[in-house]
Tab-separated table of C-alpha atoms in Angstrom:
chain	number	residue	atom	x	y	z
A	8	MET	CA	233.885	13.885	73.738
A	9	ARG	CA	230.979	11.815	75.007
A	10	PHE	CA	230.428	14.133	77.976
A	11	THR	CA	230.719	17.377	76.010
A	12	ARG	CA	227.034	17.730	75.171
A	13	PRO	CA	225.691	16.963	78.701
A	14	ALA	CA	228.314	19.279	80.174
A	15	LEU	CA	227.300	22.101	77.861
A	16	GLY	CA	223.653	21.466	78.713
A	17	ALA	CA	224.447	21.678	82.414
A	18	VAL	CA	226.358	24.932	81.890
A	19	GLY	CA	223.398	26.366	80.000
A	20	ALA	CA	220.945	25.349	82.729
A	21	VAL	CA	223.113	26.805	85.488
A	22	GLY	CA	223.590	29.995	83.492
A	23	ALA	CA	219.836	30.407	82.916
A	24	PHE	CA	219.165	29.750	86.613
A	25	GLY	CA	221.769	32.292	87.650
A	26	LEU	CA	220.386	34.913	85.277
A	27	ALA	CA	216.828	34.385	86.553
A	28	GLU	CA	218.045	34.631	90.144
A	29	LEU	CA	219.984	37.808	89.377
A	30	VAL	CA	217.026	39.491	87.687
A	31	THR	CA	214.770	38.955	90.707
A	32	ARG	CA	217.351	39.613	93.421
A	33	THR	CA	218.445	42.933	91.903
A	34	GLY	CA	214.875	44.225	91.766
A	35	LEU	CA	214.556	44.351	87.977
A	36	VAL	CA	211.395	42.276	88.433
A	37	ASP	CA	208.990	42.628	91.364
A	38	ASN	CA	209.482	39.641	93.699
A	39	GLU	CA	205.803	39.765	94.586
A	40	TYR	CA	204.899	38.607	91.096
A	41	VAL	CA	208.022	36.665	90.090
A	42	PRO	CA	209.767	34.974	93.054
A	43	PRO	CA	213.509	34.264	92.893
A	44	ALA	CA	214.510	31.162	90.942
A	45	SER	CA	215.952	29.568	94.077
A	46	THR	CA	212.602	29.956	95.870
A	47	VAL	CA	210.737	28.391	92.960
A	48	LEU	CA	213.207	25.509	92.705
A	49	TRP	CA	213.026	24.796	96.440
A	50	ARG	CA	209.229	24.848	96.278
A	51	ALA	CA	209.316	22.388	93.357
A	52	VAL	CA	211.598	20.059	95.344
A	53	ARG	CA	209.293	20.192	98.380
A	54	MET	CA	206.360	19.204	96.173
A	55	CYS	CA	207.918	15.731	95.906
A	56	GLY	CA	206.371	15.022	99.291
A	57	ASP	CA	202.940	16.419	98.430
A	58	THR	CA	200.744	13.377	97.753
A	59	GLU	CA	197.881	15.424	96.336
A	60	PHE	CA	200.139	17.191	93.852
A	61	LEU	CA	201.811	13.939	92.803
A	62	THR	CA	198.355	12.486	92.177
A	63	GLN	CA	197.588	15.411	89.888
A	64	VAL	CA	200.897	14.929	88.097
A	65	GLY	CA	200.067	11.247	87.666
A	66	GLY	CA	196.726	12.178	86.108
A	67	THR	CA	198.442	14.430	83.587
A	68	VAL	CA	201.043	11.784	82.743
A	69	ARG	CA	198.387	9.087	82.316
A	70	VAL	CA	196.309	11.174	79.891
A	71	TRP	CA	199.431	12.372	78.074
A	72	LEU	CA	200.932	8.915	77.503
A	73	THR	CA	197.581	7.341	76.583
A	74	GLY	CA	196.941	9.956	73.912
A	75	LEU	CA	200.522	9.649	72.645
A	76	ALA	CA	200.322	5.853	72.415
A	77	LEU	CA	197.017	5.978	70.524
A	78	ALA	CA	198.385	8.648	68.180
A	79	THR	CA	201.502	6.582	67.479
A	80	ALA	CA	199.517	3.473	66.609
A	81	ALA	CA	197.030	5.349	64.427
A	82	ALA	CA	199.607	7.530	62.644
A	83	VAL	CA	201.962	4.666	61.804
A	84	ALA	CA	199.097	2.496	60.547
A	85	LEU	CA	197.691	5.351	58.467
A	86	GLY	CA	201.142	6.160	57.130
A	87	LEU	CA	201.618	2.570	55.981
A	88	VAL	CA	198.220	2.538	54.259
A	89	LEU	CA	198.807	5.848	52.485
A	90	SER	CA	202.303	4.757	51.463
A	91	ALA	CA	201.008	1.486	50.026
A	92	ALA	CA	198.323	3.260	47.973
A	93	PRO	CA	199.758	6.362	46.229
A	94	TRP	CA	196.346	7.321	44.833
A	95	LEU	CA	194.920	7.317	48.365
A	96	ASN	CA	197.884	9.361	49.550
A	97	ARG	CA	197.180	12.008	46.926
A	98	ALA	CA	193.482	12.011	47.771
A	99	ALA	CA	194.136	12.406	51.498
A	100	ARG	CA	196.832	15.067	51.182
A	101	LEU	CA	194.375	17.970	51.071
A	102	VAL	CA	192.487	16.660	54.114
A	103	VAL	CA	195.714	16.253	56.084
A	104	GLU	CA	196.925	19.746	55.189
A	105	LEU	CA	193.515	21.159	56.150
A	106	LEU	CA	193.281	19.475	59.554
A	107	ARG	CA	196.932	19.669	60.606
A	108	PRO	CA	197.097	23.448	61.268
A	109	ILE	CA	193.926	23.493	63.414
A	110	PRO	CA	195.077	24.134	67.011
A	111	SER	CA	193.908	21.535	69.485
A	112	ILE	CA	192.984	24.252	71.992
A	113	ALA	CA	190.319	25.484	69.554
A	114	LEU	CA	188.681	22.057	69.764
A	115	ILE	CA	188.319	22.058	73.569
A	116	PRO	CA	184.582	22.977	73.547
A	117	LEU	CA	183.866	20.238	71.007
A	118	ALA	CA	185.850	17.662	72.999
A	119	VAL	CA	184.103	18.605	76.258
A	120	LEU	CA	180.670	18.242	74.629
A	121	THR	CA	181.561	15.004	72.830
A	122	PHE	CA	183.166	13.019	75.663
A	123	SER	CA	181.641	12.237	79.035
A	124	THR	CA	184.732	12.766	81.197
A	125	ALA	CA	187.541	15.313	81.320
A	126	ALA	CA	190.156	12.570	80.919
A	127	LYS	CA	188.591	11.347	77.670
A	128	SER	CA	188.334	14.839	76.207
A	129	GLU	CA	191.953	15.612	77.131
A	130	THR	CA	193.132	12.289	75.693
A	131	SER	CA	191.302	12.993	72.434
A	132	LEU	CA	192.987	16.385	72.103
A	133	VAL	CA	196.431	14.923	72.811
A	134	PHE	CA	195.688	12.230	70.242
A	135	TYR	CA	194.709	14.836	67.655
A	136	ALA	CA	197.735	17.064	68.236
A	137	ALA	CA	200.275	14.240	68.431
A	138	THR	CA	199.050	12.406	65.344
A	139	TRP	CA	200.315	14.954	62.823
A	140	PRO	CA	204.061	15.046	63.619
A	141	ILE	CA	204.167	11.243	63.671
A	142	LEU	CA	202.147	10.878	60.474
A	143	ILE	CA	204.194	13.446	58.530
A	144	ASN	CA	207.490	11.883	59.656
A	145	THR	CA	206.189	8.422	58.773
A	146	LEU	CA	205.087	9.468	55.289
A	147	TYR	CA	208.355	11.215	54.462
A	148	ALA	CA	210.402	8.323	55.864
A	149	LEU	CA	208.470	5.706	53.888
A	150	ARG	CA	208.819	7.773	50.734
A	151	ASP	CA	212.628	7.820	51.083
A	152	VAL	CA	213.123	4.081	51.637
A	153	ASP	CA	215.799	2.633	49.347
A	154	PRO	CA	213.936	1.464	46.210
A	155	VAL	CA	216.610	-1.152	45.491
A	156	ALA	CA	215.761	-2.972	48.720
A	157	LYS	CA	212.069	-2.981	47.846
A	158	ASP	CA	212.716	-4.101	44.265
A	159	THR	CA	214.903	-6.945	45.562
A	160	LEU	CA	212.103	-8.356	47.702
A	161	ARG	CA	209.615	-7.807	44.898
A	162	ALA	CA	211.879	-9.832	42.590
A	163	PHE	CA	211.712	-12.719	45.070
A	164	GLY	CA	207.920	-12.701	44.901
A	165	PHE	CA	207.072	-10.661	48.007
A	166	GLY	CA	203.896	-8.585	47.871
A	167	THR	CA	203.182	-5.031	48.999
A	168	VAL	CA	202.390	-5.835	52.631
A	169	PRO	CA	205.490	-8.015	53.274
A	170	ILE	CA	207.683	-5.348	51.668
A	171	LEU	CA	206.167	-2.692	53.939
A	172	LEU	CA	206.709	-4.785	57.058
A	173	ARG	CA	210.145	-6.209	56.162
A	174	VAL	CA	211.817	-3.213	54.495
A	175	SER	CA	209.855	0.029	54.622
A	176	LEU	CA	208.816	0.065	58.268
A	177	PRO	CA	212.229	-0.947	59.703
A	178	SER	CA	213.955	1.650	57.522
A	179	ALA	CA	211.482	4.347	58.551
A	180	ALA	CA	211.480	3.431	62.253
A	181	PRO	CA	214.184	5.958	63.339
A	182	PHE	CA	212.290	8.817	61.709
A	183	VAL	CA	209.004	7.593	63.176
A	184	LEU	CA	210.557	7.653	66.639
A	185	THR	CA	211.767	11.191	65.993
A	186	GLY	CA	208.175	12.108	65.177
A	187	VAL	CA	207.030	10.489	68.417
A	188	ARG	CA	209.628	12.503	70.343
A	189	ILE	CA	208.333	15.734	68.806
A	190	ALA	CA	204.734	14.676	69.388
A	191	ALA	CA	205.461	13.962	73.062
A	192	SER	CA	206.379	17.608	73.656
A	193	VAL	CA	203.346	18.796	71.708
A	194	GLY	CA	201.074	16.431	73.642
A	195	LEU	CA	202.339	17.646	77.013
A	196	VAL	CA	201.671	21.260	76.050
A	197	VAL	CA	198.171	20.326	74.891
A	198	VAL	CA	197.170	18.367	77.987
A	199	VAL	CA	198.373	21.047	80.427
A	200	SER	CA	196.765	23.796	78.343
A	201	THR	CA	193.504	21.863	78.188
A	202	GLU	CA	193.498	21.391	81.953
A	203	LEU	CA	194.013	25.147	82.317
A	204	VAL	CA	191.432	26.299	79.772
A	205	ALA	CA	188.749	23.710	80.512
A	206	GLY	CA	188.977	24.428	84.235
A	207	THR	CA	188.514	20.808	85.287
A	208	GLY	CA	190.705	21.248	88.369
A	209	GLU	CA	192.638	18.110	87.426
A	210	GLY	CA	196.276	17.522	86.570
A	211	ILE	CA	199.118	20.003	86.501
A	212	GLY	CA	196.911	22.559	84.747
A	213	GLY	CA	194.327	22.251	87.512
A	214	PHE	CA	197.053	22.745	90.108
A	215	LEU	CA	198.233	25.893	88.318
A	216	MET	CA	194.692	27.265	88.393
A	217	GLN	CA	194.231	26.442	92.073
A	218	SER	CA	197.559	28.065	92.964
A	219	GLN	CA	196.208	31.385	91.668
A	220	SER	CA	192.980	31.289	93.666
A	221	GLY	CA	192.645	33.360	96.819
A	222	GLY	CA	195.105	36.072	95.850
A	223	GLY	CA	197.588	33.885	93.999
A	224	GLN	CA	200.736	31.991	94.957
A	225	PRO	CA	203.264	32.649	92.183
A	226	ASP	CA	205.920	30.404	93.742
A	227	TYR	CA	203.526	27.438	93.653
A	228	MET	CA	202.435	28.273	90.122
A	229	LEU	CA	205.986	28.532	88.794
A	230	ALA	CA	207.018	25.394	90.678
A	231	GLY	CA	204.178	23.525	88.976
A	232	ALA	CA	205.396	24.855	85.627
A	233	VAL	CA	208.884	23.585	86.496
A	234	TRP	CA	207.436	20.122	87.007
A	235	ALA	CA	205.805	20.282	83.567
A	236	GLY	CA	209.182	21.205	82.111
A	237	VAL	CA	210.847	18.324	83.935
A	238	LEU	CA	208.305	15.885	82.475
A	239	GLY	CA	209.038	17.158	78.979
A	240	LEU	CA	212.776	16.913	79.574
A	241	LEU	CA	212.470	13.348	80.853
A	242	ALA	CA	210.350	12.313	77.870
A	243	THR	CA	212.837	13.806	75.419
A	244	GLY	CA	215.736	12.115	77.199
A	245	VAL	CA	214.028	8.715	77.245
A	246	PHE	CA	213.106	8.812	73.555
A	247	ALA	CA	216.578	10.036	72.601
A	248	ALA	CA	218.178	7.210	74.604
A	249	VAL	CA	215.894	4.620	73.003
A	250	GLU	CA	216.691	6.028	69.573
A	251	ARG	CA	220.441	5.804	70.189
A	252	ARG	CA	220.296	2.238	71.492
A	253	ALA	CA	217.654	0.738	69.207
A	254	PHE	CA	218.803	2.454	66.010
A	255	ARG	CA	222.538	2.664	66.519
A	256	TRP	CA	223.001	1.549	62.919
A	257	HIS	CA	221.091	4.613	61.724
A	258	GLY	CA	223.297	7.001	63.690
A	259	ALA	CA	226.425	5.290	62.388
A	260	GLY	CA	225.162	5.554	58.819
A	261	THR	CA	224.323	9.240	59.238
A	262	GLU	CA	227.774	9.980	60.658
A	263	ALA	CA	229.401	8.054	57.788
A	264	GLU	CA	227.491	10.123	55.214
A	265	ALA	CA	228.498	13.334	56.979
């Protein structure tokens, strides 16, 4: 049973690849604009030896992970503060609900004007977009912590801060990590989109823009998009593996309840 899910995922990937190849090979889509899936995949594999492209990928990853790390630290800290002070939580709820729906792409001009370098502006936008999934997950997780556990520590003379650090945060950690996993995907979309829209010529987004200059090279463009997808897949896999290993007790408890 352990290999059922990966096997099904592999079948789905092969099926999607085969369908994309069939659509282009049969002429349903013009090969001039959408190359066959096999051509795109081979181009993506060959990019492994392109030092310039790998440097651009590294730039995207660096900005992405920096923004995600800052968002995680800020969102968890803010979640703990709001959870410890219910009146502050109620006061901040309207602000959170107002800012959360604002798309990060709409803030690109502001970020470009505010920060001196493209990397800083991109990091700020990733930080903004990634903060909300982590914060919301943190708040809901802290709200659902077992009150008996908190009352037990309170009966032994522990204050608000020790209770948060000893009971609330460990209990909420699996849900916080789920928020980080969601935020990682959101952050990757934001950083690549920002590189595309801002036209900095850096990162994967910059590569996608350059691949369309001089008449366009759709195989290069789609291969670059494949790399972005691979990064997202790797991030999801890493966070899921960490969640299974670090919070095995949480998975066992969930299965027992089911």
